[in-house]
Coordinates of C-alpha atoms in Angstrom, one line a residue:
Chain A
M1 CA -25.9 64.9 29.3
D2 CA -25.3 65.1 33.1
L3 CA -26.4 61.8 33.6
I4 CA -24.6 60.2 31.1
W5 CA -21.7 62.1 32.6
E6 CA -22.5 60.7 35.7
G7 CA -23.2 57.1 34.8
I8 CA -20.2 56.6 32.7
S9 CA -18.1 58.1 36.3
Q10 CA -20.6 55.6 38.2
A11 CA -19.5 52.7 35.8
F12 CA -15.7 53.4 36.0
W13 CA -16.0 53.6 39.9
L14 CA -18.1 50.5 40.4
L15 CA -15.8 48.6 38.2
I16 CA -12.4 50.0 39.7
R17 CA -13.6 49.2 43.5
G18 CA -14.8 45.8 42.0
D19 CA -18.3 46.5 44.2
P20 CA -19.2 43.1 45.3
E21 CA -22.8 43.2 44.1
V22 CA -22.0 44.6 40.8
V23 CA -19.6 41.8 40.2
R24 CA -21.8 39.2 41.1
V25 CA -24.5 40.6 39.0
T26 CA -22.1 40.7 36.1
L27 CA -20.7 37.2 36.5
L28 CA -24.2 35.5 36.7
T29 CA -25.1 37.3 33.5
L30 CA -22.3 35.9 31.9
Q31 CA -22.9 32.5 33.4
V32 CA -26.8 32.3 32.4
S33 CA -26.5 34.0 29.0
G34 CA -22.9 32.1 28.0
S35 CA -24.6 28.8 29.1
A36 CA -28.0 29.2 27.1
T37 CA -25.9 30.3 24.3
L38 CA -23.9 27.2 24.4
L39 CA -26.9 25.1 25.1
S40 CA -28.7 26.7 22.0
V41 CA -25.5 26.1 19.9
L42 CA -25.5 22.5 20.7
I43 CA -29.2 22.0 19.8
G44 CA -29.5 24.6 17.0
I45 CA -26.4 23.7 14.8
P46 CA -27.2 19.7 14.4
L47 CA -31.1 20.8 14.0
G48 CA -30.5 23.5 11.6
T49 CA -27.9 21.1 9.3
V50 CA -30.4 18.4 9.2
L51 CA -33.3 21.0 8.2
A52 CA -30.7 21.7 5.8
L53 CA -29.4 18.8 4.4
T54 CA -32.4 16.4 4.5
R55 CA -35.4 15.9 2.7
F56 CA -38.8 14.8 4.7
P57 CA -42.5 15.2 4.7
G58 CA -43.1 18.6 6.7
R59 CA -39.4 20.3 6.2
S60 CA -40.9 23.2 5.1
L61 CA -43.6 23.5 7.8
A62 CA -40.5 22.6 10.3
I63 CA -38.0 25.6 8.9
S64 CA -40.9 28.2 8.9
L65 CA -41.7 27.2 12.6
V66 CA -38.3 27.8 13.3
N67 CA -38.0 31.1 11.3
T68 CA -40.9 32.2 13.3
G69 CA -39.2 31.3 16.6
M70 CA -36.3 33.8 16.0
G71 CA -38.4 36.6 16.4
L72 CA -40.4 35.3 19.7
P73 CA -40.8 38.1 22.1
P74 CA -38.8 37.3 25.4
V75 CA -42.1 38.3 27.2
V76 CA -44.2 35.7 25.8
V77 CA -41.4 32.8 25.8
G78 CA -40.9 34.4 29.9
L79 CA -44.9 33.7 30.3
F80 CA -44.8 30.4 29.0
V81 CA -41.8 29.1 30.6
A82 CA -43.2 30.5 33.8
V83 CA -46.9 28.7 33.4
M84 CA -44.6 25.4 32.7
L85 CA -42.4 25.7 35.9
W86 CA -45.1 27.2 38.1
R87 CA -45.6 25.2 41.2
N88 CA -48.6 24.0 39.8
G89 CA -47.5 23.7 36.2
P90 CA -46.5 20.4 34.3
F91 CA -43.1 20.7 35.6
G92 CA -43.6 22.6 38.8
F93 CA -42.2 19.5 40.9
F94 CA -38.5 20.2 39.6
G95 CA -39.0 23.3 41.7
I96 CA -36.5 25.7 39.6
M97 CA -39.3 28.7 39.6
Y98 CA -36.7 31.7 40.2
S99 CA -33.6 30.2 40.0
P100 CA -30.7 30.7 37.1
L101 CA -31.7 27.3 35.7
A102 CA -34.9 28.9 34.7
M103 CA -33.7 31.7 33.4
V104 CA -31.3 29.4 31.2
I105 CA -34.1 27.3 30.2
A106 CA -36.2 30.3 28.8
Q107 CA -33.0 32.1 27.0
V108 CA -32.8 28.9 25.2
V109 CA -36.3 28.9 24.1
I110 CA -35.2 32.5 22.9
A111 CA -31.9 31.8 21.1
G112 CA -32.2 28.0 20.0
P113 CA -34.7 28.6 17.2
L114 CA -32.2 32.1 16.2
V115 CA -29.0 29.7 15.8
T116 CA -31.1 26.8 14.3
G117 CA -32.2 28.9 11.4
L118 CA -29.3 30.6 11.1
T119 CA -27.6 27.5 10.5
T120 CA -30.1 26.2 8.2
A121 CA -29.4 29.2 5.9
A122 CA -25.7 29.4 6.5
I123 CA -25.8 25.4 5.1
Q124 CA -27.8 26.2 2.7
Q125 CA -26.4 28.8 1.2
L126 CA -23.3 26.8 0.0
P127 CA -23.1 25.7 -3.7
P128 CA -25.7 23.0 -3.9
M129 CA -23.0 21.0 -5.9
L130 CA -20.5 21.2 -3.0
R131 CA -21.8 18.1 -1.1
L132 CA -21.9 16.4 -4.1
Q133 CA -18.4 17.0 -4.9
I134 CA -17.4 16.2 -1.4
E135 CA -19.1 13.0 -1.7
A136 CA -17.5 12.1 -4.9
L137 CA -13.9 12.3 -3.4
G138 CA -14.9 9.7 -0.9
A139 CA -16.4 11.4 2.1
S140 CA -18.8 9.5 4.3
R141 CA -21.8 11.1 5.9
W142 CA -20.1 12.4 8.6
Q143 CA -17.0 14.0 6.8
M144 CA -19.5 15.4 4.7
V145 CA -21.5 17.1 7.2
L146 CA -18.5 18.3 8.9
L147 CA -16.6 19.6 5.8
L148 CA -19.7 21.6 5.1
M149 CA -19.9 23.2 8.2
R150 CA -16.4 23.9 8.2
E151 CA -17.2 25.8 4.9
A152 CA -19.8 27.5 6.3
K153 CA -17.8 28.5 9.7
L154 CA -18.3 32.2 9.1
P155 CA -22.3 32.5 9.0
L156 CA -22.1 29.8 11.5
L157 CA -20.1 32.1 14.1
A158 CA -23.0 35.0 13.1
A159 CA -25.3 32.4 14.3
L160 CA -23.8 31.9 17.6
I161 CA -23.1 35.8 17.9
A162 CA -26.8 36.3 17.0
G163 CA -28.0 34.1 19.5
F164 CA -25.8 35.4 22.5
G165 CA -26.7 39.0 21.5
G166 CA -30.4 37.9 21.7
V167 CA -30.1 36.4 25.0
V168 CA -27.9 39.2 26.9
S169 CA -30.0 41.7 25.9
E170 CA -33.5 40.1 26.8
I171 CA -35.3 41.5 30.0
G172 CA -39.0 40.0 29.9
A173 CA -38.1 36.6 30.3
S174 CA -35.3 36.6 32.8
M175 CA -37.6 39.1 35.1
M176 CA -40.5 36.5 34.7
V177 CA -38.9 33.2 35.6
G178 CA -35.8 34.6 37.3
G179 CA -37.7 37.4 39.6
N180 CA -34.6 39.9 39.8
I181 CA -33.7 38.2 43.3
L182 CA -30.9 40.1 44.9
G183 CA -27.9 37.6 45.0
Q184 CA -29.6 35.0 43.2
T185 CA -31.2 36.1 39.8
R186 CA -30.3 39.7 39.3
V187 CA -29.0 40.3 35.7
L188 CA -27.4 43.2 34.3
T189 CA -30.5 44.0 32.5
T190 CA -33.4 43.2 35.5
A191 CA -30.8 45.2 37.6
T192 CA -31.0 48.0 35.0
A193 CA -34.6 48.2 34.8
M194 CA -35.0 48.0 38.6
E195 CA -32.7 51.2 39.3
V196 CA -34.4 53.1 36.7
S197 CA -37.9 52.8 38.4
K198 CA -36.2 53.3 41.7
G199 CA -35.0 56.6 40.4
N200 CA -31.2 56.1 40.5
F201 CA -30.4 56.9 37.1
G202 CA -26.9 57.0 37.4
L203 CA -26.5 53.5 39.0
A204 CA -28.8 52.5 36.0
M205 CA -26.3 54.0 33.6
A206 CA -23.7 52.6 35.2
L207 CA -25.3 49.1 35.1
G208 CA -26.4 49.6 31.2
I209 CA -22.9 50.8 30.2
I210 CA -21.4 47.6 31.8
L211 CA -23.5 45.5 30.1
L212 CA -22.7 47.2 26.8
V213 CA -19.3 46.7 27.6
V214 CA -19.8 43.4 28.5
A215 CA -21.4 42.4 25.3
Y216 CA -19.1 44.1 23.4
L217 CA -16.2 42.1 24.5
V218 CA -17.7 38.8 24.2
N219 CA -18.7 39.6 20.5
L220 CA -14.8 41.1 20.0
V221 CA -13.8 37.5 20.6
F222 CA -16.2 35.8 18.4
T223 CA -15.7 38.3 15.8
M224 CA -11.8 38.1 15.9
A225 CA -12.2 34.2 15.7
Q226 CA -14.6 34.7 13.0
Q227 CA -12.7 37.2 10.9
R228 CA -9.5 35.3 11.2
G229 CA -10.7 32.3 8.9
R230 CA -11.9 35.0 6.3
P231 CA -10.9 34.4 2.9
Q232 CA -8.7 37.6 1.8
P233 CA -10.2 39.1 -1.3
Chain B
M1 CA -11.7 -4.9 -25.2
S2 CA -10.6 -6.1 -21.5
E3 CA -12.6 -6.7 -18.5
A4 CA -15.7 -4.2 -17.7
I5 CA -15.0 -2.4 -14.5
L6 CA -18.7 -1.4 -14.6
R7 CA -21.8 -2.5 -16.3
L8 CA -25.2 -0.8 -16.3
E9 CA -28.2 -2.4 -16.6
D10 CA -31.5 -1.1 -18.0
I11 CA -31.3 2.2 -15.7
A12 CA -34.1 4.8 -15.1
L13 CA -34.2 7.8 -13.1
R14 CA -37.3 9.7 -12.3
R15 CA -37.2 13.3 -11.1
S16 CA -40.3 15.6 -10.4
G17 CA -42.4 13.1 -12.5
G18 CA -40.4 13.3 -15.6
L19 CA -38.1 10.3 -16.8
V20 CA -34.3 11.7 -16.8
L21 CA -32.8 8.8 -18.0
S22 CA -34.4 5.5 -19.1
D23 CA -33.2 2.2 -20.5
I24 CA -29.9 2.9 -20.2
S25 CA -27.3 -0.3 -20.8
L26 CA -23.6 0.6 -20.9
E27 CA -20.1 -0.9 -20.0
L28 CA -16.8 0.7 -18.9
Y29 CA -13.9 -1.2 -19.7
R30 CA -10.6 -1.1 -17.9
D31 CA -8.0 1.5 -19.2
E32 CA -10.9 2.9 -21.8
M33 CA -11.8 6.5 -22.2
L34 CA -15.4 6.5 -22.5
T35 CA -17.3 10.1 -23.5
L36 CA -20.8 10.8 -22.8
L37 CA -21.7 13.0 -25.9
G38 CA -25.1 14.9 -25.7
P39 CA -26.9 18.3 -25.9
N40 CA -27.5 20.2 -22.6
G41 CA -30.3 18.7 -21.1
S42 CA -29.6 15.4 -22.3
G43 CA -29.4 13.7 -19.0
K44 CA -25.3 13.3 -19.2
S45 CA -24.3 14.6 -16.0
T46 CA -27.1 12.9 -14.2
L47 CA -25.8 9.8 -16.0
L48 CA -22.3 10.4 -14.8
H49 CA -23.8 11.1 -11.1
V50 CA -25.1 7.6 -11.2
I51 CA -22.0 6.0 -12.8
G52 CA -20.1 7.6 -9.9
L53 CA -22.7 6.1 -6.8
L54 CA -23.8 9.4 -6.5
R55 CA -27.1 8.8 -7.5
R56 CA -29.5 6.3 -6.9
P57 CA -31.5 5.4 -10.0
N58 CA -35.1 4.4 -9.6
H59 CA -34.5 1.3 -12.0
G60 CA -32.0 -1.0 -13.1
T61 CA -28.9 -2.5 -11.8
I62 CA -25.1 -1.3 -11.7
Y63 CA -22.4 -4.0 -11.6
F64 CA -19.5 -3.2 -10.1
H65 CA -16.8 -6.0 -11.2
G66 CA -19.7 -8.1 -11.5
Q67 CA -20.8 -7.7 -8.5
P68 CA -24.2 -5.4 -8.1
V69 CA -23.7 -2.1 -6.2
P70 CA -25.4 -2.6 -2.9
W71 CA -27.2 0.8 -2.6
D72 CA -28.5 0.1 1.0
G73 CA -24.7 -1.3 2.2
D74 CA -21.7 -0.3 2.1
L75 CA -21.5 1.9 -0.7
L76 CA -19.0 4.4 0.3
S77 CA -15.7 1.8 -0.2
L78 CA -16.9 1.7 -3.7
R79 CA -17.4 5.2 -4.1
R80 CA -13.8 5.5 -2.7
R81 CA -12.6 3.7 -5.9
M82 CA -13.6 6.6 -8.2
A83 CA -12.8 10.4 -8.1
T84 CA -15.0 13.1 -10.0
V85 CA -14.2 16.5 -11.7
F86 CA -17.3 18.7 -12.0
Q87 CA -17.9 21.9 -14.2
Q88 CA -17.2 24.4 -11.3
P89 CA -13.9 23.6 -9.2
L90 CA -15.9 23.8 -6.2
L91 CA -12.8 24.3 -4.0
L92 CA -13.0 24.1 -0.4
D93 CA -11.9 27.4 1.9
T94 CA -8.1 26.3 2.4
T95 CA -4.8 26.0 0.7
V96 CA -4.5 24.5 -2.7
A97 CA -2.4 22.1 -1.1
G98 CA -5.1 21.2 1.3
N99 CA -7.7 20.7 -1.5
V100 CA -5.8 18.3 -3.1
A101 CA -5.1 16.6 0.5
L102 CA -8.8 16.0 0.9
G103 CA -9.5 12.9 -0.7
L104 CA -6.4 11.3 1.0
R105 CA -7.6 12.9 4.0
L106 CA -10.8 11.4 3.7
R107 CA -9.4 7.9 3.2
G108 CA -7.4 8.1 6.3
V109 CA -3.8 8.4 4.7
S110 CA -1.6 9.9 6.9
N111 CA 0.3 13.3 6.4
A112 CA 3.6 12.0 5.8
E113 CA 2.2 9.9 3.3
A114 CA -0.1 12.3 1.6
Q115 CA 2.4 15.5 1.5
P116 CA 4.8 13.8 -1.4
R117 CA 1.8 12.6 -3.4
V118 CA 0.0 15.8 -3.1
G119 CA 3.5 17.3 -4.3
S120 CA 4.4 15.5 -7.1
W121 CA 0.4 15.8 -8.4
L122 CA 0.8 19.9 -7.9
D123 CA 4.1 19.5 -10.1
R124 CA 2.6 17.4 -12.5
L125 CA -0.4 19.9 -13.3
G126 CA 1.8 22.9 -13.1
I127 CA 0.8 24.6 -9.9
A128 CA 3.1 23.6 -7.3
S129 CA 3.8 27.2 -6.9
L130 CA 0.2 27.8 -5.7
A131 CA 0.7 25.0 -2.9
G132 CA 0.1 27.5 0.2
R133 CA -2.0 30.1 -1.8
S134 CA -6.0 30.2 -0.8
A135 CA -8.1 28.3 -3.2
R136 CA -10.1 31.4 -3.1
Q137 CA -7.2 33.5 -5.0
L138 CA -7.0 31.5 -8.1
S139 CA -8.0 32.1 -11.5
G140 CA -10.5 29.7 -13.3
G141 CA -7.9 27.8 -15.2
E142 CA -5.7 27.5 -11.8
A143 CA -9.0 26.5 -9.8
Q144 CA -9.8 23.5 -12.5
R145 CA -6.2 22.2 -12.7
V146 CA -6.3 22.3 -8.8
S147 CA -9.5 20.2 -8.9
L148 CA -8.1 17.4 -11.2
A149 CA -5.3 17.2 -8.9
R150 CA -7.6 16.5 -6.3
A151 CA -9.0 13.7 -8.1
L152 CA -6.0 12.2 -9.7
V153 CA -4.1 12.0 -6.2
I154 CA -6.4 9.6 -5.1
E155 CA -5.3 7.3 -8.3
P156 CA -8.8 6.3 -8.8
E157 CA -9.6 3.4 -10.4
V158 CA -12.2 5.2 -12.6
L159 CA -12.0 8.8 -13.1
L160 CA -15.3 10.8 -13.9
L161 CA -15.0 14.3 -15.6
D162 CA -18.1 16.0 -15.7
E163 CA -17.5 18.7 -18.8
P164 CA -14.8 20.3 -16.7
F165 CA -13.3 22.4 -19.1
K166 CA -17.0 24.1 -20.1
E167 CA -16.4 27.3 -17.9
L168 CA -12.7 28.1 -19.2
D169 CA -11.8 30.5 -22.1
T170 CA -10.6 28.8 -25.4
P171 CA -6.7 29.0 -24.9
T172 CA -6.8 27.6 -21.3
R173 CA -8.8 24.9 -22.3
E174 CA -6.7 24.1 -25.0
A175 CA -3.6 23.7 -22.8
L176 CA -5.7 22.0 -20.3
V177 CA -7.1 19.3 -22.5
E178 CA -3.7 18.6 -24.0
E179 CA -2.3 18.1 -20.6
L180 CA -5.2 16.1 -19.3
K181 CA -4.6 13.8 -21.8
G182 CA -1.1 13.3 -21.6
V183 CA -1.7 12.2 -18.0
L184 CA -4.8 10.2 -18.7
Q185 CA -2.9 8.3 -21.4
E186 CA 0.6 8.0 -18.8
T187 CA -1.5 6.8 -16.1
R188 CA -3.5 4.4 -18.0
T189 CA -6.5 5.7 -15.8
T190 CA -10.0 4.4 -16.7
T191 CA -12.1 7.7 -17.7
V192 CA -15.6 8.9 -18.2
F193 CA -15.7 12.1 -20.0
V194 CA -19.2 14.2 -20.2
T195 CA -19.1 16.7 -22.7
H196 CA -21.1 18.7 -25.4
D197 CA -18.4 19.2 -27.4
R198 CA -17.6 17.0 -30.1
T199 CA -14.0 18.0 -31.0
E200 CA -13.5 17.0 -27.5
A201 CA -15.2 13.9 -27.6
L202 CA -12.5 13.1 -30.7
R203 CA -9.5 14.4 -29.2
L204 CA -10.4 12.3 -25.6
S205 CA -12.1 9.1 -26.2
D206 CA -11.9 5.6 -27.3
R207 CA -15.4 5.1 -27.3
V208 CA -18.3 7.3 -27.6
A209 CA -22.0 7.2 -26.1
V210 CA -24.3 9.5 -27.6
L211 CA -27.1 10.5 -25.2
H212 CA -30.5 12.4 -26.5
N213 CA -33.6 12.9 -23.9
G214 CA -32.1 10.7 -21.4
H215 CA -31.8 7.8 -24.1
L216 CA -28.5 6.2 -25.2
L217 CA -29.0 6.7 -28.8
Q218 CA -25.5 5.0 -30.1
T219 CA -22.3 3.4 -28.1
G220 CA -19.1 2.4 -29.9
T221 CA -15.8 3.2 -30.9
T222 CA -15.3 7.0 -31.9
E223 CA -15.1 6.2 -35.5
E224 CA -18.0 4.0 -35.7
V225 CA -20.1 6.7 -34.2
F226 CA -18.7 9.6 -35.9
N227 CA -18.6 7.8 -39.5
R228 CA -21.4 5.9 -39.4
P229 CA -24.3 7.3 -37.0
A230 CA -26.8 4.9 -36.2
S231 CA -29.7 7.7 -36.8
H232 CA -30.6 11.2 -38.1
E233 CA -30.5 12.4 -34.4
V234 CA -26.8 11.0 -33.7
A235 CA -25.9 12.3 -37.4
A236 CA -27.5 15.9 -36.3
F237 CA -25.6 16.1 -33.5
V238 CA -21.9 14.1 -34.2
G239 CA -22.2 15.9 -37.7
V240 CA -21.8 14.1 -41.0
E241 CA -18.0 14.4 -41.4
T242 CA -15.7 11.3 -42.4
I243 CA -13.5 11.0 -39.4
L244 CA -10.3 8.5 -40.3
P245 CA -8.1 7.4 -37.9
G246 CA -4.1 7.4 -38.9
R247 CA -0.8 8.1 -38.6
I248 CA 1.7 10.9 -39.8
I249 CA 4.4 9.1 -41.9
A250 CA 6.0 12.0 -43.0
A251 CA 5.6 16.2 -42.5
Q252 CA 7.2 18.6 -44.9
D253 CA 6.3 22.5 -45.4
G254 CA 3.2 22.6 -43.5
V255 CA 1.8 19.3 -45.3
A256 CA 1.6 16.0 -43.3
T257 CA 1.2 12.6 -45.1
V258 CA -1.4 10.6 -43.2
E259 CA -1.4 7.0 -43.5
V260 CA -5.2 6.0 -43.3
A261 CA -5.4 2.6 -44.5
D262 CA -3.0 -0.1 -46.3
G263 CA -1.1 2.3 -48.7
R264 CA -3.8 4.9 -48.6
A265 CA -2.0 8.3 -47.6
L266 CA -3.9 11.4 -47.5
A267 CA -1.7 15.0 -47.8
V268 CA -3.5 17.5 -45.2
A269 CA -2.5 20.7 -44.3
S270 CA -0.6 20.5 -41.0
E271 CA 2.1 21.5 -38.7
L272 CA 2.5 18.0 -36.9
P273 CA 5.3 16.3 -36.8
A274 CA 5.6 12.6 -38.3
G275 CA 4.9 9.8 -35.8
M276 CA 1.8 11.6 -34.3
R277 CA -1.8 9.5 -34.4
V278 CA -4.2 11.9 -35.7
L279 CA -7.8 11.7 -36.4
V280 CA -8.6 13.5 -40.3
C281 CA -11.8 15.2 -40.4
I282 CA -13.3 15.8 -43.9
R283 CA -16.2 17.5 -44.7
P284 CA -18.3 15.9 -47.8
E285 CA -18.9 19.5 -49.1
D286 CA -15.6 19.6 -49.7
V287 CA -15.3 16.2 -51.8
T288 CA -15.4 16.3 -55.3
L289 CA -16.5 13.3 -57.5
Y290 CA -15.4 12.6 -60.8
A291 CA -17.0 10.1 -63.2
D292 CA -14.1 7.3 -63.6
G293 CA -11.8 8.3 -66.4
A294 CA -13.0 11.7 -66.7
A295 CA -10.6 12.3 -64.0
G296 CA -7.5 11.7 -66.1
S297 CA -7.5 14.7 -68.2
T298 CA -8.0 17.6 -65.2
S299 CA -5.7 16.4 -62.8
A300 CA -3.1 18.2 -64.2
Q301 CA -4.6 21.4 -63.7
S302 CA -6.2 20.6 -60.4
S303 CA -5.2 21.7 -56.7
A304 CA -6.7 19.3 -55.0
R305 CA -3.5 17.0 -53.6
N306 CA -6.0 14.0 -53.0
R307 CA -7.2 12.0 -55.6
F308 CA -8.7 8.7 -54.9
P309 CA -10.3 5.6 -57.2
G310 CA -13.3 4.3 -55.2
R311 CA -16.6 2.5 -55.8
I312 CA -20.0 4.1 -54.4
T313 CA -21.4 2.2 -51.9
Q314 CA -24.3 3.9 -50.7
V315 CA -26.3 6.8 -51.7
Q316 CA -28.7 8.5 -49.4
Q317 CA -30.9 11.7 -49.8
R318 CA -30.1 14.3 -47.0
G319 CA -32.6 17.3 -48.1
S320 CA -32.2 18.7 -51.2
L321 CA -28.7 16.6 -51.5
Y322 CA -27.6 13.4 -51.8
S323 CA -24.7 11.8 -49.3
I324 CA -22.5 9.4 -51.5
L325 CA -20.3 7.2 -49.2
V326 CA -17.2 5.9 -51.6
D327 CA -15.1 3.1 -50.5
C328 CA -11.5 4.3 -51.7
G329 CA -9.8 1.5 -49.4
F330 CA -11.1 3.7 -46.6
P331 CA -14.6 5.4 -46.5
L332 CA -15.4 8.4 -47.6
A333 CA -18.4 10.9 -47.8
A334 CA -18.9 13.3 -50.5
L335 CA -22.6 15.8 -50.8
V336 CA -23.8 16.3 -54.2
T337 CA -26.6 17.9 -55.8
K338 CA -29.5 15.9 -57.8
Q339 CA -27.9 17.4 -61.1
S340 CA -24.4 15.8 -60.8
L341 CA -25.8 12.5 -59.3
V342 CA -28.0 12.4 -62.8
E343 CA -25.4 13.5 -64.8
L344 CA -22.7 11.2 -63.3
N345 CA -25.0 8.3 -62.8
L346 CA -24.0 8.3 -59.3
V347 CA -25.3 4.6 -58.4
P348 CA -23.9 1.9 -55.8
G349 CA -21.6 -0.4 -57.4
R350 CA -20.1 2.6 -59.7
Q351 CA -16.4 3.5 -59.9
V352 CA -15.6 6.8 -59.5
E353 CA -12.8 9.0 -58.4
A354 CA -12.7 11.3 -55.3
S355 CA -10.6 14.4 -54.8
F356 CA -10.6 16.9 -52.0
K357 CA -7.3 19.8 -51.1
A358 CA -5.3 19.1 -48.4
T359 CA -6.7 22.3 -46.6
A360 CA -10.3 21.2 -46.8
A361 CA -9.2 18.1 -44.2
H362 CA -9.0 19.0 -40.5
V363 CA -6.5 16.9 -38.3
I364 CA -7.0 16.4 -35.0
Q365 CA -4.1 15.0 -32.8
R366 CA -4.6 11.6 -30.9
G367 CA -1.3 11.3 -29.3
S368 CA 2.1 9.9 -30.5

């Protein structure tokens, strides 16, 4: 119990004092995971919509691959991205290993399938005749797609929330391609793990609590946007 | 008949191996109400989707005002001249007014121009008070009214109705059918109406196309199809009643006098007022035939208000019974047993007297 209280009070003081290191780590976490979520949404929502609305050979295979991707272990993703970005790897010449950009790439690989798969499900749960009705009222292809997305806005926001939640909490990939470098690639999860390994349980608790609060606040914003559009019973 | 807006030529459509539609040729004329009548699974909804240019047939050509429909070209501008109302209201998650404005917004109509049009149609369908309500909070009847308003506000050249009343309870359906009929007659909207309900078909159509197993069995005016079914399948589905179009020329004490042909008037039990156009339906089992001359002696004691001399034009066996078609100045079908057939010597050309009670006739309102 002492550890928990110590953690909470330490977190409180770290935030009140505006400890520069903690602030930097927190901001980098938001930056990396925020960019990764944004990119995943930009890729995943159109891709998921296409998978939901079109018919082509191999579509079932594509959907099953995406669904498998929704459960990729971050450590495996980190390993895969690390191999690609390694100095001697195929994309080594970019020289972005151990940079925030590398972390964003790894997190997109984690969140992209999540957003894509949940988007496909969100569009497919709409009544099948709705698409025909919208077309019958004179919608062009684009108007039809946008209207369907608007109809699915609640589950689409859930896809975004799941994507952010998936990357802000992962550690394996960030550690592997970021390296937990002080002032450069240290984020809340890697910092927490490091403090635990050093035996600084209080500081680790503090970082953990900050991570929870940050994740909670971000999700609160999304959830409020989502529930505002919820139909009344 | 005026010009054909749409002409379907030799349409066929396949789905997962089987033919859903085949050999469909059909015309839709300006200002008419055409009903696609058929049992469930006959392909009538699919045919409606093809007519609405929502599904491309595997074979055949559709002409829109004489021009073949360009399936790979500008389909949207043709589709925008039509509107469809489906079985389910399929409203979007916004307000009632927002739903009704949808078709106009998709066509780029400005808000300022759309609002009065939306308002007038909400008014016309009796849902003006619901304008600001969420579409998720409506009853089935209200939602279907919104769906109708959403299609009508577009003022489509062709209105397509895919069994829009199927999921409504009877009183709601009755009210809506009457109102819709009034609106369609007033706006003279060309309509294709899909239904499996023969009474709805009788009430709402000028012409009927009977569909069965993806084939068009018969197309003709409502009276033609119902009185002279072209085949057993059609007869089995539309029934074998005599259906006579007419006008109520007098109405008193619950009995209406309906003129159905020159100088021929029927007495029928109905509360409808004089001047109304109606269809009178008479089941053949309710019609009694008398050998000519015999009727005079019994007429005093009979409660049958309708007695007409006529000549037998056709005798057809239907199972163990016989269907006798009598020309009384209007066609009238009677169903008799083999015994009667023999005793009364009912053969084509023979003079008989046909009679039925005013309460045996079923009256369907067509308009005023």
